[in-house]
PDB file of C-alpha atoms in Angstrom:
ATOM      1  CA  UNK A  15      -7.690 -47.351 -17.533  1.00  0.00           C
ATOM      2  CA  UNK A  16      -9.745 -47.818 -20.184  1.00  0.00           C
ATOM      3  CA  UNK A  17     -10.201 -46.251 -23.476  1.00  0.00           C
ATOM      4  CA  UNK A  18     -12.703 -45.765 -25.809  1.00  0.00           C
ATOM      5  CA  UNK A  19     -12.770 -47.747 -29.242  1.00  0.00           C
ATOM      6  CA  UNK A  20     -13.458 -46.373 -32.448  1.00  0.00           C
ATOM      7  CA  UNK A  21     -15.969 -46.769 -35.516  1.00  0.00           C
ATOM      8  CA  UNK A  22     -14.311 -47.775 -38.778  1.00  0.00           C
ATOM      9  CA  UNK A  23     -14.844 -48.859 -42.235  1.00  0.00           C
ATOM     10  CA  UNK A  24     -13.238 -52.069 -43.908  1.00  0.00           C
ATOM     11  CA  UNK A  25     -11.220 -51.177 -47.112  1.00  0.00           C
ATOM     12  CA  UNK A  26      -9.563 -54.337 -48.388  1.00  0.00           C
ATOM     13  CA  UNK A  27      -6.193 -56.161 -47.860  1.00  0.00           C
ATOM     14  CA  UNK A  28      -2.824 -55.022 -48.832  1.00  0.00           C
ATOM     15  CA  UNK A  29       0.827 -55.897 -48.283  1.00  0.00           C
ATOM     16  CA  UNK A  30       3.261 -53.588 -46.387  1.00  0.00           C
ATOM     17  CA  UNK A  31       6.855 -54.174 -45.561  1.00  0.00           C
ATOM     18  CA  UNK A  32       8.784 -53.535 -42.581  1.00  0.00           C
ATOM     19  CA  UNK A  33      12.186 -51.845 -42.083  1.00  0.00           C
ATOM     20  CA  UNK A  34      13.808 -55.345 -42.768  1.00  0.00           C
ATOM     21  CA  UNK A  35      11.939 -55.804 -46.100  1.00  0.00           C
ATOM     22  CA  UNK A  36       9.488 -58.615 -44.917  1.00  0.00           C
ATOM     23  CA  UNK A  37       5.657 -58.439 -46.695  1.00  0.00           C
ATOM     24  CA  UNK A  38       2.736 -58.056 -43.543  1.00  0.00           C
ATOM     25  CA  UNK A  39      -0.492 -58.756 -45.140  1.00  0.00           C
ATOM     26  CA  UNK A  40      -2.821 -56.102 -43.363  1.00  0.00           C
ATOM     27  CA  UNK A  41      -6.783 -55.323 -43.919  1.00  0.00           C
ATOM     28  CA  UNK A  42      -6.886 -51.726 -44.199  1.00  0.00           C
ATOM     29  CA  UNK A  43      -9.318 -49.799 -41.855  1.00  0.00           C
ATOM     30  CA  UNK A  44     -10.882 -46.012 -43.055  1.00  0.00           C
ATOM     31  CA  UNK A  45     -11.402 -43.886 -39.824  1.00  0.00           C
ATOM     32  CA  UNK A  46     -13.666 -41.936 -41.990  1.00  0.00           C
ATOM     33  CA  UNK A  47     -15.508 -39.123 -40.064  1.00  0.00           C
ATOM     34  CA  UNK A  48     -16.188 -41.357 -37.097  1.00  0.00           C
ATOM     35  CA  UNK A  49     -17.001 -37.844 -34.575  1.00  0.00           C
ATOM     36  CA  UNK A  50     -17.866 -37.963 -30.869  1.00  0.00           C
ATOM     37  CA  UNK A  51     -21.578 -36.813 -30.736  1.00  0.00           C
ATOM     38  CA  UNK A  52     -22.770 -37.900 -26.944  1.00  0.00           C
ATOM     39  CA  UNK A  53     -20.974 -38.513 -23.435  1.00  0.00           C
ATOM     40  CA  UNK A  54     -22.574 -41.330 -21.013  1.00  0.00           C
ATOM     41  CA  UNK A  55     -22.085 -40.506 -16.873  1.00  0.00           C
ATOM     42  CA  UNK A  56     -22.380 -42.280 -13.572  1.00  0.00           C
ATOM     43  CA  UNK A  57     -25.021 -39.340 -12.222  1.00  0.00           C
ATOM     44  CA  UNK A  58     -27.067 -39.420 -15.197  1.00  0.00           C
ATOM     45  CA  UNK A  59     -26.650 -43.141 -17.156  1.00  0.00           C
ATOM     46  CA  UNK A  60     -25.320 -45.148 -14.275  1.00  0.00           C
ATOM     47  CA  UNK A  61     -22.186 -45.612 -16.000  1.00  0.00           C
ATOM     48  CA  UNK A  62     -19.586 -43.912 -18.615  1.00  0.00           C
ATOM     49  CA  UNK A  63     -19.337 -44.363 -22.072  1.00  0.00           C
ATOM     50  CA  UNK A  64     -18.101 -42.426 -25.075  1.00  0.00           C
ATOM     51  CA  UNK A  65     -20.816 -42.594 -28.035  1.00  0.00           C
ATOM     52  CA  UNK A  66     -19.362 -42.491 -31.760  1.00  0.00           C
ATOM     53  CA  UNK A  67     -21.185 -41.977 -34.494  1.00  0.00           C
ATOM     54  CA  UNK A  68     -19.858 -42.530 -38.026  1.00  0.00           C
ATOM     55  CA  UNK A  69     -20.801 -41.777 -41.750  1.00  0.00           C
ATOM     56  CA  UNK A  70     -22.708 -38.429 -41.771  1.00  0.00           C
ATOM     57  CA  UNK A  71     -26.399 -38.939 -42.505  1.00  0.00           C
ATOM     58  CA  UNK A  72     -29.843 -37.443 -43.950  1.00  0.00           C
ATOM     59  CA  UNK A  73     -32.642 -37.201 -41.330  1.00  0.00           C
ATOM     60  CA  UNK A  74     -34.955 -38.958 -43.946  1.00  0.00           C
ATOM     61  CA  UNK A  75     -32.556 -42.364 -43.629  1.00  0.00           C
ATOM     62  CA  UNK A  76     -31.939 -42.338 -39.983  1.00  0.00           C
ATOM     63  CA  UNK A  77     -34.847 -43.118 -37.189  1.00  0.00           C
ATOM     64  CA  UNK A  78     -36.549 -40.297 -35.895  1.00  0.00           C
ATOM     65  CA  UNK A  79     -35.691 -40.953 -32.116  1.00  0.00           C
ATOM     66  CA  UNK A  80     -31.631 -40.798 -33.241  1.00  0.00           C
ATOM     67  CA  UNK A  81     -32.358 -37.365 -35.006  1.00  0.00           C
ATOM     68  CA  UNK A  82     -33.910 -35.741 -31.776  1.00  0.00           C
ATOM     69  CA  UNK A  83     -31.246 -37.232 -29.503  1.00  0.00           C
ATOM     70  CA  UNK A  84     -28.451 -35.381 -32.402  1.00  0.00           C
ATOM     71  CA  UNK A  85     -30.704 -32.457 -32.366  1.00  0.00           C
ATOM     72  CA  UNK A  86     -30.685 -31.851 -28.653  1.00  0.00           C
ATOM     73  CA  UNK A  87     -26.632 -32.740 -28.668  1.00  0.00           C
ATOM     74  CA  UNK A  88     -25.935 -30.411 -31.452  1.00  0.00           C
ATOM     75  CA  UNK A  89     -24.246 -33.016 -33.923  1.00  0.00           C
ATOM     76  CA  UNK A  90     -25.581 -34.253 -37.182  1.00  0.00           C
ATOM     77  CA  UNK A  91     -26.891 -37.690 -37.153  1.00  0.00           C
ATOM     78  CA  UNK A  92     -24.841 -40.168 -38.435  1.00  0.00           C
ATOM     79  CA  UNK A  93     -25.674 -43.911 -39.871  1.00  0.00           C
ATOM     80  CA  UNK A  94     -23.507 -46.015 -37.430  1.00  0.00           C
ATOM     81  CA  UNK A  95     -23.782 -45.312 -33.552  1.00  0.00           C
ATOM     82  CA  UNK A  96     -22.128 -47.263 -30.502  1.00  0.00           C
ATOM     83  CA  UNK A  97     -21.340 -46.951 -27.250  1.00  0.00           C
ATOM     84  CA  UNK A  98     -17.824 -47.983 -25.938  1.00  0.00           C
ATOM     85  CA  UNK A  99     -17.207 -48.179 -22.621  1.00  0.00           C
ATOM     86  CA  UNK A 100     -14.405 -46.066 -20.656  1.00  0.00           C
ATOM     87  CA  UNK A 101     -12.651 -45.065 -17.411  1.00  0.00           C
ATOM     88  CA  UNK A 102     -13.929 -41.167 -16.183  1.00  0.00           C
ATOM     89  CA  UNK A 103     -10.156 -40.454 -17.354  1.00  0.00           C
ATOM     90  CA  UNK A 104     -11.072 -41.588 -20.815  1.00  0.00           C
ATOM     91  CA  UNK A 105     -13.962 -39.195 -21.907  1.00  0.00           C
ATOM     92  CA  UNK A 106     -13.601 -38.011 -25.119  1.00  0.00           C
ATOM     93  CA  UNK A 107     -15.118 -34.204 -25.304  1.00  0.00           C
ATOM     94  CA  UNK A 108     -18.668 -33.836 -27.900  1.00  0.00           C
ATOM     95  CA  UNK A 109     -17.515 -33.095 -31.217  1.00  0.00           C
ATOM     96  CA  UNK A 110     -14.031 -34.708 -31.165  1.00  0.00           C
ATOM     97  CA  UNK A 111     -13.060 -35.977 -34.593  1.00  0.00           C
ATOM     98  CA  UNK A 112     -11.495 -39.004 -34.137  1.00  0.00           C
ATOM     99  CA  UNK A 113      -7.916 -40.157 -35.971  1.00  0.00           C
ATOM    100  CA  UNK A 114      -6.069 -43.432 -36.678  1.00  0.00           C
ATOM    101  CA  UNK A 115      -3.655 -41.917 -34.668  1.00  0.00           C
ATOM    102  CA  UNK A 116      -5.884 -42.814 -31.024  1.00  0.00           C
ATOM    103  CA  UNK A 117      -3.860 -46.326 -31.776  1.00  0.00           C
ATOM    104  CA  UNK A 118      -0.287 -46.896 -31.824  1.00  0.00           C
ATOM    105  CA  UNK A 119       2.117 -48.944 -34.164  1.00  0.00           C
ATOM    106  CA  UNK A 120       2.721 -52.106 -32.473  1.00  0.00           C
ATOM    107  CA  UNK A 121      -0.137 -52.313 -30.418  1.00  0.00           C
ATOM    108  CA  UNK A 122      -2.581 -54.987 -29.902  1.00  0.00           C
ATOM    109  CA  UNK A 123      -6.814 -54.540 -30.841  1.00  0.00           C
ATOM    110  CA  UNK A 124      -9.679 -56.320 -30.775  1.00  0.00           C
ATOM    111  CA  UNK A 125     -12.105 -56.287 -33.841  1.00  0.00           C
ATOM    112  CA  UNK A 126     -15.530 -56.889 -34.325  1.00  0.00           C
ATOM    113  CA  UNK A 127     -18.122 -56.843 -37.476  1.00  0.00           C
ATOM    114  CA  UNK A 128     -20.562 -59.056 -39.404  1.00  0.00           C
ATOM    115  CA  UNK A 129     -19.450 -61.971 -40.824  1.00  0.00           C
ATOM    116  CA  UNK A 130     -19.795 -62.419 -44.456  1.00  0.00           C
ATOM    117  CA  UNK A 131     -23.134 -63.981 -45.196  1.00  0.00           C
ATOM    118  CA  UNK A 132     -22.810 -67.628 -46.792  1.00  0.00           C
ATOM    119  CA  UNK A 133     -26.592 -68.276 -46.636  1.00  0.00           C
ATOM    120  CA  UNK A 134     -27.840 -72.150 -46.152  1.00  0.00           C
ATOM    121  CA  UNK A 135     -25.148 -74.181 -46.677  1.00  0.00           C
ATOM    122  CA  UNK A 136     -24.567 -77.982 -45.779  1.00  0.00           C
ATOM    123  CA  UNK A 137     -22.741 -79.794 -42.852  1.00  0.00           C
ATOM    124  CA  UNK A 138     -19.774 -80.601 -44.863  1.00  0.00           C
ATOM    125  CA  UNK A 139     -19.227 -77.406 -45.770  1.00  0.00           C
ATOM    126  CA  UNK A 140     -20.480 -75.505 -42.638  1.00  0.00           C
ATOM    127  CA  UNK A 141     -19.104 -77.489 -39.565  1.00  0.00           C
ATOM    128  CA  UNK A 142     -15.941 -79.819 -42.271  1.00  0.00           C
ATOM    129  CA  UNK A 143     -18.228 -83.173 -42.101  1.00  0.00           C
ATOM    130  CA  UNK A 144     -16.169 -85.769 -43.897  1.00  0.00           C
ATOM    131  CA  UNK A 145     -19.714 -86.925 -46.036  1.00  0.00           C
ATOM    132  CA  UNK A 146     -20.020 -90.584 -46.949  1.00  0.00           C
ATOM    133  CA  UNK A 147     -18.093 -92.980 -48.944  1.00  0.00           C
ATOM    134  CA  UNK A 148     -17.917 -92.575 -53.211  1.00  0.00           C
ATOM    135  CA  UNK A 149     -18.841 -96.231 -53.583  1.00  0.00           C
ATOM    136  CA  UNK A 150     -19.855 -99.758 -51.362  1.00  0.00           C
ATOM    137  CA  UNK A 151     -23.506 -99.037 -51.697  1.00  0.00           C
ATOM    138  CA  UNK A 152     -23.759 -95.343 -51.178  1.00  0.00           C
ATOM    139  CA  UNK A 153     -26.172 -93.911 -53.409  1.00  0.00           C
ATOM    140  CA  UNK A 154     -26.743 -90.022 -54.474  1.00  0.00           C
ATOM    141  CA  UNK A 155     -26.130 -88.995 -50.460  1.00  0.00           C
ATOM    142  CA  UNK A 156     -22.489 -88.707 -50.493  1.00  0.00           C
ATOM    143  CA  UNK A 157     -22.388 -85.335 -48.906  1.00  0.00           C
ATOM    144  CA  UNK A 158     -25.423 -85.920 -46.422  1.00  0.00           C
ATOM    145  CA  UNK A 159     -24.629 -85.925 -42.922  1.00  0.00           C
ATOM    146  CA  UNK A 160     -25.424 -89.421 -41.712  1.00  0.00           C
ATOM    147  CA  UNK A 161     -27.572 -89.722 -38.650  1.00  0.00           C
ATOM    148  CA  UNK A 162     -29.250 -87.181 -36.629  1.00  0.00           C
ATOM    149  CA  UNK A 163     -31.481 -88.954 -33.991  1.00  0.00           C
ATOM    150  CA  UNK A 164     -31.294 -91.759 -31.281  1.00  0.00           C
ATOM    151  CA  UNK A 165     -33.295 -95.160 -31.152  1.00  0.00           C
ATOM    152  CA  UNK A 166     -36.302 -95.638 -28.716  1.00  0.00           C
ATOM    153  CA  UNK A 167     -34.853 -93.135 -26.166  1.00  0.00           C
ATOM    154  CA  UNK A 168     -34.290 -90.083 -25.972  1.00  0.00           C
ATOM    155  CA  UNK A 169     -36.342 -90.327 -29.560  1.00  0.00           C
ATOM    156  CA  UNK A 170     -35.428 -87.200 -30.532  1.00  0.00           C
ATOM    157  CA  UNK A 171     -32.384 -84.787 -32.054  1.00  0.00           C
ATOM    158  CA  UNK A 172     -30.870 -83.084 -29.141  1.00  0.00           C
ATOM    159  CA  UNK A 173     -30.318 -79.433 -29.053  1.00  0.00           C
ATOM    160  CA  UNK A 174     -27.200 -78.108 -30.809  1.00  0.00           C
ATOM    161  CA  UNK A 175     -26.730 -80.728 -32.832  1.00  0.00           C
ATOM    162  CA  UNK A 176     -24.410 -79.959 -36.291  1.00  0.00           C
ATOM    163  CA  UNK A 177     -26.731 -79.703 -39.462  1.00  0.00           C
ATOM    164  CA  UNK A 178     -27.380 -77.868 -41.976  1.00  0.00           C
ATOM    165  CA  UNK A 179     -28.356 -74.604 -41.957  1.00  0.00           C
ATOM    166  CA  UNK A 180     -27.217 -71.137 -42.415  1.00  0.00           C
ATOM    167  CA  UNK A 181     -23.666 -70.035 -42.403  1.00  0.00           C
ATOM    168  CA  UNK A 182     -22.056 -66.395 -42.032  1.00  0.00           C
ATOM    169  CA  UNK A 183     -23.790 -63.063 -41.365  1.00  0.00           C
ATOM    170  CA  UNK A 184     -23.631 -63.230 -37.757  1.00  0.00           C
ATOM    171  CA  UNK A 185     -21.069 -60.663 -35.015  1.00  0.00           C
ATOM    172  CA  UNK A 186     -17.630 -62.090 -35.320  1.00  0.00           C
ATOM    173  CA  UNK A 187     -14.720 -60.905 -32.784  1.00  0.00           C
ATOM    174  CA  UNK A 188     -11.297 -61.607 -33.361  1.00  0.00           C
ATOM    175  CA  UNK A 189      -8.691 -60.604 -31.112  1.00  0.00           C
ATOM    176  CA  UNK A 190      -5.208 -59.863 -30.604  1.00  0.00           C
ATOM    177  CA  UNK A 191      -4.551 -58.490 -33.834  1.00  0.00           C
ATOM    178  CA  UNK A 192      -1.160 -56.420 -34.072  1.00  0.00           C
ATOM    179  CA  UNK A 193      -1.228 -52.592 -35.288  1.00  0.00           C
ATOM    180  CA  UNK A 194       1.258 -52.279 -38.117  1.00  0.00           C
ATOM    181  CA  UNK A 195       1.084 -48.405 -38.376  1.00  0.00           C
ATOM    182  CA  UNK A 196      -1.434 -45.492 -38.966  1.00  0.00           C
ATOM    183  CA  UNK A 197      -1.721 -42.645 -41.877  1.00  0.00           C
ATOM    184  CA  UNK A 198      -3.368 -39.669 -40.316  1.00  0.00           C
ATOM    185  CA  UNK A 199      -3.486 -37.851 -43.903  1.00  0.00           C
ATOM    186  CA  UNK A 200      -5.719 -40.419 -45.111  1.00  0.00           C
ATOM    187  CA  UNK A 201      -7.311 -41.652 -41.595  1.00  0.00           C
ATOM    188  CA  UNK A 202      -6.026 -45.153 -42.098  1.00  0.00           C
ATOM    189  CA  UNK A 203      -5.440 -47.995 -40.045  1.00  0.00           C
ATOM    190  CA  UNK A 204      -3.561 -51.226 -40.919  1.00  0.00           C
ATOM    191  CA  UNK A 205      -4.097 -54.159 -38.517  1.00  0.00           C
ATOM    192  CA  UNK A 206      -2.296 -57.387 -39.468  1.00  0.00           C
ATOM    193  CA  UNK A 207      -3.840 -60.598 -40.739  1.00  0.00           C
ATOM    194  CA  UNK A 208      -7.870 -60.682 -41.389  1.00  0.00           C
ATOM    195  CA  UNK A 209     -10.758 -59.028 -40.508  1.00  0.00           C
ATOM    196  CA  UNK A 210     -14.418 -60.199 -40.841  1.00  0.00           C
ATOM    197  CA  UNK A 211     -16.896 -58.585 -42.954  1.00  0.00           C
ATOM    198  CA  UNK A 212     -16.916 -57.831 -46.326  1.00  0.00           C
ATOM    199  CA  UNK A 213     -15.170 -54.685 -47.831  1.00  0.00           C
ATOM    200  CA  UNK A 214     -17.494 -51.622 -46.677  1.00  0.00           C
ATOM    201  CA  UNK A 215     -18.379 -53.494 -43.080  1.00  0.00           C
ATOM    202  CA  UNK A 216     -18.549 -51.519 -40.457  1.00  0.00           C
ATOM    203  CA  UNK A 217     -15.474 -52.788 -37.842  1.00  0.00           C
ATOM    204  CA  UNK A 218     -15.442 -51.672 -34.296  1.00  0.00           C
ATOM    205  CA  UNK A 219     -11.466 -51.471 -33.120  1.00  0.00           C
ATOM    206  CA  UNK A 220     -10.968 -51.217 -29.450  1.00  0.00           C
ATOM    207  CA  UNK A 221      -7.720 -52.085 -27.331  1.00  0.00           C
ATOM    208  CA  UNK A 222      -6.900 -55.737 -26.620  1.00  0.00           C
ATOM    209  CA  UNK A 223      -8.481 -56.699 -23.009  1.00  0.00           C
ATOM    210  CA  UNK A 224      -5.896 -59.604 -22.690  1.00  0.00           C
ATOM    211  CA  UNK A 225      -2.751 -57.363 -23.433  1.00  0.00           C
ATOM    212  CA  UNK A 226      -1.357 -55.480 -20.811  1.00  0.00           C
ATOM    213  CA  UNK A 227      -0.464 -52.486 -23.143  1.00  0.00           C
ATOM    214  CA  UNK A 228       1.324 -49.040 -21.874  1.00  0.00           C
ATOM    215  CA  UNK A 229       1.908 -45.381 -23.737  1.00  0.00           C
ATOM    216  CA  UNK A 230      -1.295 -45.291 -25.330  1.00  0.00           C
ATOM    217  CA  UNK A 231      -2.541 -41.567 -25.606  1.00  0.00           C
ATOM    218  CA  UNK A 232      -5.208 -41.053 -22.859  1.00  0.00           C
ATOM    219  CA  UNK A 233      -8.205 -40.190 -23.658  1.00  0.00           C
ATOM    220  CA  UNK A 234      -7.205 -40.173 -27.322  1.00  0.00           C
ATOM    221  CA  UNK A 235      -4.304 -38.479 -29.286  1.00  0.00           C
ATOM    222  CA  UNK A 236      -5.903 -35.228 -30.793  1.00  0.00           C
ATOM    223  CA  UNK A 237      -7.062 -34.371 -26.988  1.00  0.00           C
ATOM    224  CA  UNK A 238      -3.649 -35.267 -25.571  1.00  0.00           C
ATOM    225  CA  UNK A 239      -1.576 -32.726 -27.800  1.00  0.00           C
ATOM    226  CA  UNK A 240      -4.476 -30.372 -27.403  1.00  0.00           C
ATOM    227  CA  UNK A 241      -3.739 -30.400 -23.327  1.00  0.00           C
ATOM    228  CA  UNK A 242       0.237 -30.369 -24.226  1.00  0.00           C
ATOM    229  CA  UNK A 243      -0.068 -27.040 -25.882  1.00  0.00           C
ATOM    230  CA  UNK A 244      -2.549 -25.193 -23.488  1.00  0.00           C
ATOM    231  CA  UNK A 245       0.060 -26.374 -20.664  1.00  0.00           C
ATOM    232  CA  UNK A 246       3.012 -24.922 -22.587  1.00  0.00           C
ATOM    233  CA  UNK A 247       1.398 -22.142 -23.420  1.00  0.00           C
ATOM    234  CA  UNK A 248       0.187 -21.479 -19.914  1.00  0.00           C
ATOM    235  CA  UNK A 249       4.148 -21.820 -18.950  1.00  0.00           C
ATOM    236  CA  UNK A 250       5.519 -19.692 -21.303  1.00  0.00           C
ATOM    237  CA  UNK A 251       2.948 -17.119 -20.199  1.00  0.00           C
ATOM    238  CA  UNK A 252       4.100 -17.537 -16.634  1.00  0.00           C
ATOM    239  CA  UNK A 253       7.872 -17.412 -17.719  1.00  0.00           C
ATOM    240  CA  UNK A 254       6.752 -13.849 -19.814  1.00  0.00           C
ATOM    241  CA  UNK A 255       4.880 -12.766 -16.510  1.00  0.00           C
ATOM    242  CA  UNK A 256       7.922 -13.309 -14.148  1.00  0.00           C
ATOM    243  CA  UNK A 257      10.510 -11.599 -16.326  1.00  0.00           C
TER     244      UNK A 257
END
């Protein structure tokens, strides 16, 4: 089983307390109106996939190809798209506005977003060089790096060497982060400790892949209770019938 992630926004940090009074710092995350608008199959894509699409968009500020493929699905487009990858059991219907609620207190997720940009920055502050010494002869390259090359052979800087260069903006994915709880009035998440990105990132959540996690609502939660009350409806019917 596997379900689908969802698109969300990054608000800030907070602290919440528990039932026993202790402080969580948390990152709050804004479901916003992250909507279903596509389905991916076996017969047709080669595999399945839920496709999100979040903050509602004009056609002038989205690319023409992702306006025609909304068109023909009957959605608006939207400024953020992804595809997550599912189980068949874990399609999400077209349409389906997704809640904070598809995650569950106490759960563990995996986050992912663009780091925040640092731009070129040098080795003691990108990769914690220790610099030079402040004195016995060292003069106005205290914070250089030292070294870079070889002698006569191999005559050159090797490939992945640590230098300077530039630092943040790149897809950072930190897992294993704990689900303090949801608010479905506001479409909230709150995820403990930090998450990458800036405030007003765009964060993909998805379920931990190295926890073993059970009672999650399959495919999500708004679909689950949706099934609930078209089965108890269908009993009660049957219970009206019989009498």
């Amino acid at each position: 089983m596997k379900r689908s992630g969802l698109i969300t926004t990054k608000m800030g940090m907070t602290r919440l307390y528990d039932d026993a009074g202790v402080a969580h710092a948390v990152t709050v995350l804004s479901v916003g109106d992250c909507t279903v608008i596509g389905n991916r199959t076996v017969e047709k894509n080669g595999y399945v996939a839920n496709v999100l699409g979040m903050r509602e968009a004009k056609a002038k500020h989205v690319a023409k190809p992702q306006v025609v493929a909304a068109e023909k699905a009957g959605v608006k487009p939207y400024r953020k798209i992804v595809e997550f990858r599912c189980s068949d059991d874990c399609v999400i219907p077209v349409g389906t506005n997704m809640i904070a609620s598809h995650f569950v207190t106490g759960q563990f997720v995996d986050v992912q977003a663009t780091s925040k940009g640092k731009g070129f920055q040098g080795a003691m502050k990108r990769h914690n060089f220790g610099g030079k010494e402040a004195t016995h002869g060292v003069l106005k390259a205290h914070r250089s790096l030292g070294g870079t090359g070889m002698r006569e052979w191999p005559g050159r800087v090797l490939p992945g060497k640590k230098m300077s260069g530039q630092m943040g903006n790149e897809t950072v994915t930190v897992q294993n982060l704990k689900v303090f709880g949801t608010d479905d009035a506001d479409n909230l998440i709150f995820v403990e400790g930090a998450v990458p990105g800036a405030n007003g990132t765009f964060v993909l959540v998805t379920d931990a892949i190295k926890k073993e996690q059970k009672d999650l609502p399959i495919p999500t939660c708004e679909v689950k209770a949706a099934a609930a009350e078209e089965s108890k409806a269908e009993e009660t019917k049957s219970e009206s019938v019989a009498e």
